[in-house]
PDB file of C-alpha atoms in Angstrom:
ATOM      1  CA  MET A   1      -0.314   8.064 -26.724  1.00  0.00           C
ATOM      2  CA  ALA A   2      -0.122   4.890 -24.382  1.00  0.00           C
ATOM      3  CA  ASP A   3      -2.702   2.058 -26.405  1.00  0.00           C
ATOM      4  CA  ASN A   4      -3.840  -0.034 -23.028  1.00  0.00           C
ATOM      5  CA  ILE A   5      -4.221   1.876 -19.497  1.00  0.00           C
ATOM      6  CA  ASN A   6      -5.400  -0.651 -16.861  1.00  0.00           C
ATOM      7  CA  VAL A   7      -5.638   1.786 -13.444  1.00  0.00           C
ATOM      8  CA  VAL A   8      -7.678   1.211 -10.597  1.00  0.00           C
ATOM      9  CA  VAL A   9      -8.550   3.423  -7.124  1.00  0.00           C
ATOM     10  CA  GLN A  10     -10.767   2.561  -4.648  1.00  0.00           C
ATOM     11  CA  THR A  11     -11.700   4.134  -1.462  1.00  0.00           C
ATOM     12  CA  GLY A  12     -13.841   1.594   0.556  1.00  0.00           C
ATOM     13  CA  ARG A  13     -14.964  -0.744   3.946  1.00  0.00           C
ATOM     14  CA  LEU A  14     -14.177  -4.104   4.467  1.00  0.00           C
ATOM     15  CA  THR A  15     -17.042  -6.461   4.325  1.00  0.00           C
ATOM     16  CA  LYS A  16     -15.044  -8.664   6.514  1.00  0.00           C
ATOM     17  CA  ALA A  17     -11.352  -9.556   7.609  1.00  0.00           C
ATOM     18  CA  ALA A  18      -8.883 -10.117   4.594  1.00  0.00           C
ATOM     19  CA  GLU A  19      -8.029 -13.850   4.022  1.00  0.00           C
ATOM     20  CA  LEU A  20      -4.279 -15.077   4.052  1.00  0.00           C
ATOM     21  CA  LYS A  21      -3.152 -17.874   1.660  1.00  0.00           C
ATOM     22  CA  TYR A  22       0.040 -19.656   0.157  1.00  0.00           C
ATOM     23  CA  PRO A  23      -0.932 -20.762  -2.819  1.00  0.00           C
ATOM     24  CA  ARG A  24       2.970 -22.323  -3.078  1.00  0.00           C
ATOM     25  CA  GLU A  25       5.583 -22.174  -0.904  1.00  0.00           C
ATOM     26  CA  GLY A  26       6.607 -18.465  -0.171  1.00  0.00           C
ATOM     27  CA  PHE A  27       4.211 -16.834  -2.027  1.00  0.00           C
ATOM     28  CA  ALA A  28       1.441 -14.708   0.355  1.00  0.00           C
ATOM     29  CA  VAL A  29      -2.372 -13.662  -1.124  1.00  0.00           C
ATOM     30  CA  VAL A  30      -4.474 -11.346   0.740  1.00  0.00           C
ATOM     31  CA  ASN A  31      -8.116 -11.722  -1.108  1.00  0.00           C
ATOM     32  CA  PHE A  32     -10.719  -9.217   0.443  1.00  0.00           C
ATOM     33  CA  THR A  33     -13.633  -7.254  -0.944  1.00  0.00           C
ATOM     34  CA  ILE A  34     -14.322  -3.761  -0.216  1.00  0.00           C
ATOM     35  CA  ALA A  35     -17.624  -2.009  -0.515  1.00  0.00           C
ATOM     36  CA  VAL A  36     -17.888   1.373  -1.796  1.00  0.00           C
ATOM     37  CA  ASN A  37     -21.193   2.982  -1.861  1.00  0.00           C
ATOM     38  CA  GLU A  38     -22.471   5.141  -4.457  1.00  0.00           C
ATOM     39  CA  SER A  39     -25.728   7.630  -4.829  1.00  0.00           C
ATOM     40  CA  LYS A  40     -28.209   8.078  -6.464  1.00  0.00           C
ATOM     41  CA  LYS A  41     -30.849  10.368  -6.585  1.00  0.00           C
ATOM     42  CA  LYS A  42     -34.412   9.281  -5.979  1.00  0.00           C
ATOM     43  CA  GLY A  43     -37.353  12.037  -6.430  1.00  0.00           C
ATOM     44  CA  ASP A  44     -35.615  14.972  -3.953  1.00  0.00           C
ATOM     45  CA  GLU A  45     -33.643  12.058  -2.346  1.00  0.00           C
ATOM     46  CA  TRP A  46     -29.968  10.864  -2.417  1.00  0.00           C
ATOM     47  CA  THR A  47     -29.998   6.449  -1.968  1.00  0.00           C
ATOM     48  CA  LYS A  48     -26.834   4.962  -0.821  1.00  0.00           C
ATOM     49  CA  TYR A  49     -26.463   1.662  -2.566  1.00  0.00           C
ATOM     50  CA  PRO A  50     -22.940  -0.321  -2.578  1.00  0.00           C
ATOM     51  CA  ASN A  51     -20.947  -2.057  -5.210  1.00  0.00           C
ATOM     52  CA  TYR A  52     -18.420  -4.945  -4.331  1.00  0.00           C
ATOM     53  CA  PHE A  53     -15.333  -5.247  -5.750  1.00  0.00           C
ATOM     54  CA  ASP A  54     -13.039  -7.986  -4.659  1.00  0.00           C
ATOM     55  CA  VAL A  55      -9.161  -7.140  -4.345  1.00  0.00           C
ATOM     56  CA  THR A  56      -5.902  -9.404  -4.772  1.00  0.00           C
ATOM     57  CA  PHE A  57      -2.763  -8.451  -2.892  1.00  0.00           C
ATOM     58  CA  THR A  58       0.094 -10.280  -3.308  1.00  0.00           C
ATOM     59  CA  GLY A  59       3.976  -9.771  -2.828  1.00  0.00           C
ATOM     60  CA  ASN A  60       6.466  -8.949   0.067  1.00  0.00           C
ATOM     61  CA  TYR A  61       3.797  -7.480   2.297  1.00  0.00           C
ATOM     62  CA  ALA A  62       1.078  -9.162   2.128  1.00  0.00           C
ATOM     63  CA  ALA A  63       0.851 -11.757   4.991  1.00  0.00           C
ATOM     64  CA  ALA A  64       2.415  -8.360   7.613  1.00  0.00           C
ATOM     65  CA  ILE A  65      -0.715  -6.402   6.387  1.00  0.00           C
ATOM     66  CA  GLN A  66      -3.431  -9.011   6.552  1.00  0.00           C
ATOM     67  CA  LYS A  67      -3.290  -8.713  10.079  1.00  0.00           C
ATOM     68  CA  SER A  68      -4.431  -4.963  10.352  1.00  0.00           C
ATOM     69  CA  LEU A  69      -7.655  -5.270   7.920  1.00  0.00           C
ATOM     70  CA  SER A  70     -10.468  -6.235   9.876  1.00  0.00           C
ATOM     71  CA  LYS A  71     -14.199  -5.726   9.227  1.00  0.00           C
ATOM     72  CA  GLY A  72     -15.388  -2.045   8.644  1.00  0.00           C
ATOM     73  CA  LEU A  73     -12.275  -1.251   8.260  1.00  0.00           C
ATOM     74  CA  GLU A  74     -11.826   1.745   5.267  1.00  0.00           C
ATOM     75  CA  VAL A  75      -9.344   0.645   2.656  1.00  0.00           C
ATOM     76  CA  THR A  76      -8.246   2.464   0.004  1.00  0.00           C
ATOM     77  CA  VAL A  77      -6.469   0.336  -3.157  1.00  0.00           C
ATOM     78  CA  SER A  78      -5.079   1.092  -6.292  1.00  0.00           C
ATOM     79  CA  GLY A  79      -3.392  -1.276  -9.113  1.00  0.00           C
ATOM     80  CA  ARG A  80      -5.052  -3.171 -12.019  1.00  0.00           C
ATOM     81  CA  LEU A  81      -8.161  -4.707 -13.155  1.00  0.00           C
ATOM     82  CA  HIS A  82      -8.395  -8.224 -13.928  1.00  0.00           C
ATOM     83  CA  GLN A  83     -10.889 -10.548 -15.543  1.00  0.00           C
ATOM     84  CA  ASP A  84     -10.736 -14.378 -14.852  1.00  0.00           C
ATOM     85  CA  ARG A  85     -12.948 -16.783 -17.628  1.00  0.00           C
ATOM     86  CA  TRP A  86     -13.787 -19.912 -16.904  1.00  0.00           C
ATOM     87  CA  GLU A  87     -16.241 -22.228 -17.857  1.00  0.00           C
ATOM     88  CA  LYS A  88     -18.326 -25.035 -15.634  1.00  0.00           C
ATOM     89  CA  ASP A  89     -20.790 -27.538 -16.518  1.00  0.00           C
ATOM     90  CA  GLY A  90     -21.605 -25.585 -19.660  1.00  0.00           C
ATOM     91  CA  GLN A  91     -21.988 -22.480 -18.156  1.00  0.00           C
ATOM     92  CA  LYS A  92     -19.477 -19.004 -19.058  1.00  0.00           C
ATOM     93  CA  TYR A  93     -18.321 -17.421 -15.832  1.00  0.00           C
ATOM     94  CA  SER A  94     -16.357 -14.687 -15.982  1.00  0.00           C
ATOM     95  CA  LYS A  95     -15.175 -12.291 -12.551  1.00  0.00           C
ATOM     96  CA  VAL A  96     -12.867  -9.131 -12.534  1.00  0.00           C
ATOM     97  CA  VAL A  97     -11.021  -8.318  -9.564  1.00  0.00           C
ATOM     98  CA  ILE A  98      -8.652  -5.746  -7.861  1.00  0.00           C
ATOM     99  CA  ILE A  99      -5.552  -6.582  -8.210  1.00  0.00           C
ATOM    100  CA  ALA A 100      -3.609  -3.840  -6.252  1.00  0.00           C
ATOM    101  CA  ASN A 101      -0.072  -2.551  -6.012  1.00  0.00           C
ATOM    102  CA  ASN A 102      -0.655  -0.336  -3.129  1.00  0.00           C
ATOM    103  CA  VAL A 103      -2.895  -1.040  -0.069  1.00  0.00           C
ATOM    104  CA  GLU A 104      -3.809   2.168   2.732  1.00  0.00           C
ATOM    105  CA  PRO A 105      -5.621   1.487   5.582  1.00  0.00           C
ATOM    106  CA  GLY A 106      -7.236   4.354   6.793  1.00  0.00           C
ATOM    107  CA  ARG A 107     -10.472   5.096   9.114  1.00  0.00           C
ATOM    108  CA  PRO A 108     -11.561   2.311  11.779  1.00  0.00           C
ATOM    109  CA  PRO A 109     -15.451   1.509  11.585  1.00  0.00           C
ATOM    110  CA  LYS A 110     -17.602   4.058  13.393  1.00  0.00           C
ATOM    111  CA  GLU A 111     -18.194   1.456  15.835  1.00  0.00           C
ATOM    112  CA  SER A 112     -14.420   1.536  17.084  1.00  0.00           C
ATOM    113  CA  THR A 113     -12.983   3.887  19.227  1.00  0.00           C
ATOM    114  CA  ALA A 114      -9.160   2.800  18.010  1.00  0.00           C
ATOM    115  CA  GLU A 115      -7.216   4.665  16.094  1.00  0.00           C
ATOM    116  CA  ALA A 116      -5.437   3.514  12.021  1.00  0.00           C
ATOM    117  CA  ASN A 117      -2.208   5.017  12.587  1.00  0.00           C
ATOM    118  CA  ALA A 118      -1.267   1.252  10.189  1.00  0.00           C
ATOM    119  CA  PRO A 119       0.975   2.253   7.114  1.00  0.00           C
ATOM    120  CA  ALA A 120       0.117   1.839   3.924  1.00  0.00           C
ATOM    121  CA  TYR A 121       1.709  -1.447   1.974  1.00  0.00           C
ATOM    122  CA  SER A 122       2.910  -2.052  -1.586  1.00  0.00           C
ATOM    123  CA  SER A 123       4.509  -4.542  -3.571  1.00  0.00           C
ATOM    124  CA  GLU A 124       6.129  -5.128  -7.092  1.00  0.00           C
ATOM    125  CA  PRO A 125       3.097  -5.532 -10.232  1.00  0.00           C
ATOM    126  CA  ALA A 126       1.599  -8.498  -9.393  1.00  0.00           C
ATOM    127  CA  PRO A 127       3.030 -11.855 -11.500  1.00  0.00           C
ATOM    128  CA  ALA A 128       1.695 -13.579 -14.424  1.00  0.00           C
ATOM    129  CA  GLU A 129       0.645 -15.968 -12.445  1.00  0.00           C
ATOM    130  CA  GLN A 130      -2.496 -15.651 -10.526  1.00  0.00           C
ATOM    131  CA  PRO A 131      -4.856 -16.835  -7.918  1.00  0.00           C
ATOM    132  CA  ASP A 132      -7.883 -19.206  -8.861  1.00  0.00           C
ATOM    133  CA  PHE A 133     -10.878 -16.488  -8.557  1.00  0.00           C
ATOM    134  CA  ALA A 134     -14.270 -19.632  -9.515  1.00  0.00           C
ATOM    135  CA  ASP A 135     -15.146 -19.454  -6.024  1.00  0.00           C
ATOM    136  CA  SER A 136     -16.587 -16.427  -6.742  1.00  0.00           C
ATOM    137  CA  GLN A 137     -19.507 -15.265  -3.864  1.00  0.00           C
ATOM    138  CA  GLU A 138     -23.377 -13.588  -4.093  1.00  0.00           C
ATOM    139  CA  TYR A 139     -22.945 -10.298  -2.524  1.00  0.00           C
ATOM    140  CA  SER A 140     -26.678  -8.249  -1.302  1.00  0.00           C
ATOM    141  CA  ASP A 141     -27.686  -5.063  -2.199  1.00  0.00           C
ATOM    142  CA  GLU A 142     -27.322  -4.071   1.631  1.00  0.00           C
ATOM    143  CA  ILE A 143     -25.529  -1.085   2.486  1.00  0.00           C
ATOM    144  CA  PRO A 144     -23.034  -2.448   5.080  1.00  0.00           C
ATOM    145  CA  PHE A 145     -21.424   0.675   5.866  1.00  0.00           C
ATOM    146  CA  ASN A 146     -22.082   4.481   5.967  1.00  0.00           C
TER     147      ASN A 146
END
């Protein structure tokens, strides 16, 4: 039996278009956030509320897939979790990010009539050097998608 297992698969919708960065020459990194709705029962009614997950995708297809990752698109990502910790002005911070090794576009937003026929993209496992996650964002509890 393995001592440690670090595998995650999530399907959600992009909260905004994916951002492409080149932290060093020839190395593309795509960052995006997905909202994954969770349902909880309150009395006789079910209420949906979102969980937000930041995703980082690196590798040969990162630049190619970025063009198809627009706000509202459903995607399935699989990969591993990575926790980054840092200290700033005496405060300790922590952030957990999905480091994706597979990104599969799914259904477009409901208001879109375009079909999502984009292929799935895979990369080699993420390199040991990780992007800087210190520019963390705050997200509201508003449900962005049904």
